Short mmCIF file of C-alpha atoms and ligand atoms in Angstrom, two decimals:
data_model
loop_
_atom_site.label_atom_id
_atom_site.label_comp_id
_atom_site.label_asym_id
_atom_site.label_seq_id
_atom_site.Cartn_x
_atom_site.Cartn_y
_atom_site.Cartn_z
CA MET A 1192 25.36 68.83 78.27
CA GLU A 1193 28.57 66.80 78.32
CA GLN A 1194 31.29 67.11 80.95
CA THR A 1195 34.96 66.18 80.79
CA LEU A 1196 37.85 66.17 83.23
CA CYS A 1197 40.78 68.45 82.55
CA ILE A 1198 44.07 68.62 84.43
CA ILE A 1199 46.54 71.42 83.89
CA LYS A 1200 49.68 69.53 84.83
CA PRO A 1201 52.57 70.64 87.10
CA ASP A 1202 54.80 71.74 84.19
CA ALA A 1203 52.15 74.14 82.84
CA VAL A 1204 51.30 75.46 86.32
CA LYS A 1205 55.00 76.08 87.03
CA ASN A 1206 55.37 77.85 83.68
CA SER A 1207 52.42 80.18 84.49
CA PHE A 1208 50.30 78.91 81.60
CA VAL A 1209 47.06 78.38 83.57
CA ASN A 1210 45.37 81.63 82.56
CA LYS A 1211 46.45 81.31 78.94
CA ILE A 1212 45.16 77.71 78.77
CA ASN A 1213 41.86 78.61 80.42
CA SER A 1214 41.33 81.55 78.14
CA ILE A 1215 41.71 79.22 75.12
CA ILE A 1216 39.37 76.67 76.73
CA GLU A 1217 36.69 79.36 77.23
CA ASP A 1218 37.19 80.70 73.69
CA ASN A 1219 36.29 77.18 72.50
CA LYS A 1220 32.82 77.16 74.05
CA LEU A 1221 33.75 75.10 77.09
CA ILE A 1222 32.58 76.32 80.48
CA ILE A 1223 34.97 75.80 83.41
CA LEU A 1224 32.41 74.45 85.85
CA LYS A 1225 34.83 73.63 88.65
CA SER A 1226 38.51 74.38 89.10
CA LYS A 1227 40.88 73.67 91.95
CA LYS A 1228 44.63 74.01 92.34
CA ILE A 1229 45.89 71.06 94.36
CA LYS A 1230 48.81 68.74 94.85
CA ILE A 1231 47.37 65.43 93.67
CA SER A 1232 47.99 62.63 96.18
CA LYS A 1233 49.77 59.41 95.24
CA GLU A 1234 46.59 57.48 96.02
CA ILE A 1235 44.48 59.58 93.64
CA ALA A 1236 47.14 59.58 90.90
CA GLU A 1237 47.52 55.80 90.99
CA ASN A 1238 43.77 55.30 90.86
CA PHE A 1239 43.29 57.95 88.17
CA TYR A 1240 45.93 56.40 85.88
CA PHE A 1241 45.06 52.80 86.77
CA GLU A 1242 44.79 51.78 83.09
CA HIS A 1243 48.52 52.53 82.69
CA LYS A 1244 49.56 50.52 85.76
CA GLU A 1245 51.51 47.92 83.75
CA LYS A 1246 53.18 50.46 81.45
CA PRO A 1247 56.90 51.15 81.88
CA PHE A 1248 56.25 54.86 82.38
CA PHE A 1249 53.66 54.41 85.18
CA SER A 1250 55.89 55.32 88.12
CA GLU A 1251 57.36 58.28 86.22
CA LEU A 1252 53.82 59.44 85.44
CA VAL A 1253 52.63 59.16 89.06
CA ASP A 1254 55.81 60.81 90.40
CA PHE A 1255 55.41 63.72 88.00
CA MET A 1256 51.69 64.20 88.63
CA THR A 1257 52.25 64.30 92.41
CA SER A 1258 55.43 66.40 92.26
CA ASP A 1259 53.80 69.83 92.45
CA TYR A 1260 50.54 71.74 92.02
CA SER A 1261 48.09 70.89 89.24
CA VAL A 1262 44.79 72.57 88.38
CA VAL A 1263 41.98 70.01 88.22
CA GLN A 1264 38.88 71.16 86.33
CA ILE A 1265 35.50 69.97 85.14
CA LEU A 1266 34.65 71.38 81.72
CA GLN A 1267 31.14 71.46 80.31
CA GLY A 1268 29.83 72.02 76.81
CA GLU A 1269 28.45 70.39 73.69
CA ASN A 1270 30.63 67.41 72.77
CA ALA A 1271 32.96 68.49 75.59
CA VAL A 1272 35.00 65.25 75.58
CA ALA A 1273 35.82 65.30 71.86
CA ASN A 1274 36.09 69.10 71.66
CA TYR A 1275 38.59 69.29 74.47
CA ARG A 1276 40.59 66.31 73.11
CA LYS A 1277 40.87 68.13 69.79
CA LEU A 1278 41.87 71.34 71.52
CA MET A 1279 44.63 69.52 73.49
CA GLY A 1280 46.28 67.91 70.46
CA ALA A 1281 48.29 64.68 70.40
CA THR A 1282 49.72 63.25 73.64
CA ASN A 1283 53.24 63.74 72.33
CA PRO A 1284 53.75 67.47 71.71
CA ASP A 1285 56.08 66.67 68.79
CA GLU A 1286 53.02 65.23 67.04
CA ALA A 1287 50.51 67.86 68.16
CA THR A 1288 48.83 70.01 65.51
CA GLU A 1289 49.78 73.66 65.41
CA GLY A 1290 47.61 75.81 67.63
CA THR A 1291 46.68 73.01 70.04
CA LEU A 1292 47.37 73.33 73.77
CA ARG A 1293 50.11 70.71 73.74
CA GLU A 1294 51.80 72.20 70.70
CA LYS A 1295 51.80 75.59 72.42
CA PHE A 1296 52.52 74.70 76.04
CA ALA A 1297 53.90 71.14 76.47
CA GLU A 1298 57.55 70.40 77.14
CA SER A 1299 57.66 66.67 76.41
CA LEU A 1300 55.62 63.47 76.34
CA SER A 1301 55.53 63.22 80.13
CA LYS A 1302 55.45 66.98 80.79
CA ASN A 1303 52.67 67.49 78.28
CA ALA A 1304 50.84 70.40 79.97
CA VAL A 1305 47.29 69.03 80.02
CA HIS A 1306 45.21 65.91 80.46
CA GLY A 1307 41.70 65.29 79.15
CA SER A 1308 39.32 62.34 79.38
CA ASP A 1309 39.45 60.13 76.27
CA SER A 1310 35.78 59.03 76.28
CA LEU A 1311 32.47 59.75 77.98
CA GLU A 1312 33.00 56.68 80.14
CA SER A 1313 36.48 57.84 81.22
CA ALA A 1314 35.11 61.32 81.87
CA GLN A 1315 32.52 59.95 84.31
CA ARG A 1316 35.11 57.79 86.04
CA GLU A 1317 37.67 60.60 86.27
CA ILE A 1318 35.09 63.14 87.51
CA ASP A 1319 34.01 60.63 90.18
CA ILE A 1320 37.63 60.14 91.32
CA MET A 1321 38.25 63.89 91.50
CA SER A 1322 34.88 64.87 92.95
CA LYS A 1323 36.18 64.63 96.53
CA ILE A 1324 38.74 67.37 95.92
CA PHE A 1325 35.99 69.87 95.06
CA ASP A 1326 34.10 69.32 98.35
P1 CMP B 2620 47.75 61.89 79.74
O1 CMP B 2620 46.78 62.38 78.74
O2 CMP B 2620 47.74 62.53 81.08
O3 CMP B 2620 47.53 60.31 79.94
C1 CMP B 2620 48.56 59.46 80.34
C2 CMP B 2620 49.90 60.12 80.35
O4 CMP B 2620 51.01 59.26 80.34
C3 CMP B 2620 50.05 60.93 79.08
O5 CMP B 2620 49.21 62.05 79.13
C4 CMP B 2620 51.54 61.21 79.03
O6 CMP B 2620 51.90 62.36 79.76
C5 CMP B 2620 52.09 59.99 79.76
N1 CMP B 2620 52.78 59.11 78.83
C6 CMP B 2620 52.27 58.42 77.81
N2 CMP B 2620 53.24 57.70 77.21
C7 CMP B 2620 54.37 57.96 77.88
C8 CMP B 2620 55.71 57.52 77.74
N3 CMP B 2620 56.07 56.66 76.77
N4 CMP B 2620 56.62 57.98 78.61
C9 CMP B 2620 56.26 58.84 79.60
N5 CMP B 2620 55.00 59.28 79.79
C10 CMP B 2620 54.08 58.85 78.93
#
């Protein structure tokens, strides 16, 4: 059974969307295997988003992700990576299909409510990085 890493970002936590998002996740045959509400550290955020290190929005991204509480989760199910990506919708909520999590709950490209691993390889890497927070 596949696993993927999900983050409910600070904007969605602040807007009290966690239960609504998780209810939709569970309705889509994904099991929430682990879930923890934490303030992500700068060290973890920089490592987690390492692939974006050279992008102009990197510092904005790290600042936002460490600004307040997030809910970090491991989801499990058949084709969990692709299923959850589809459920999230496009990164930019203006481009997200109707009914997707980002279309429903995101505020903007940076405050886009949720993160999900983009491949099986990323999922393994991201779960490894976050595993220490579940201990
Ligand atoms: P996420 O799926 O968490 O992966 C990387 C994040 O970077 C992405 O969601 C967006 O929130 C953010 N992002 C991508 N492009 C931009 C951009 N041009 N400006 C600000 N943030 C961005």
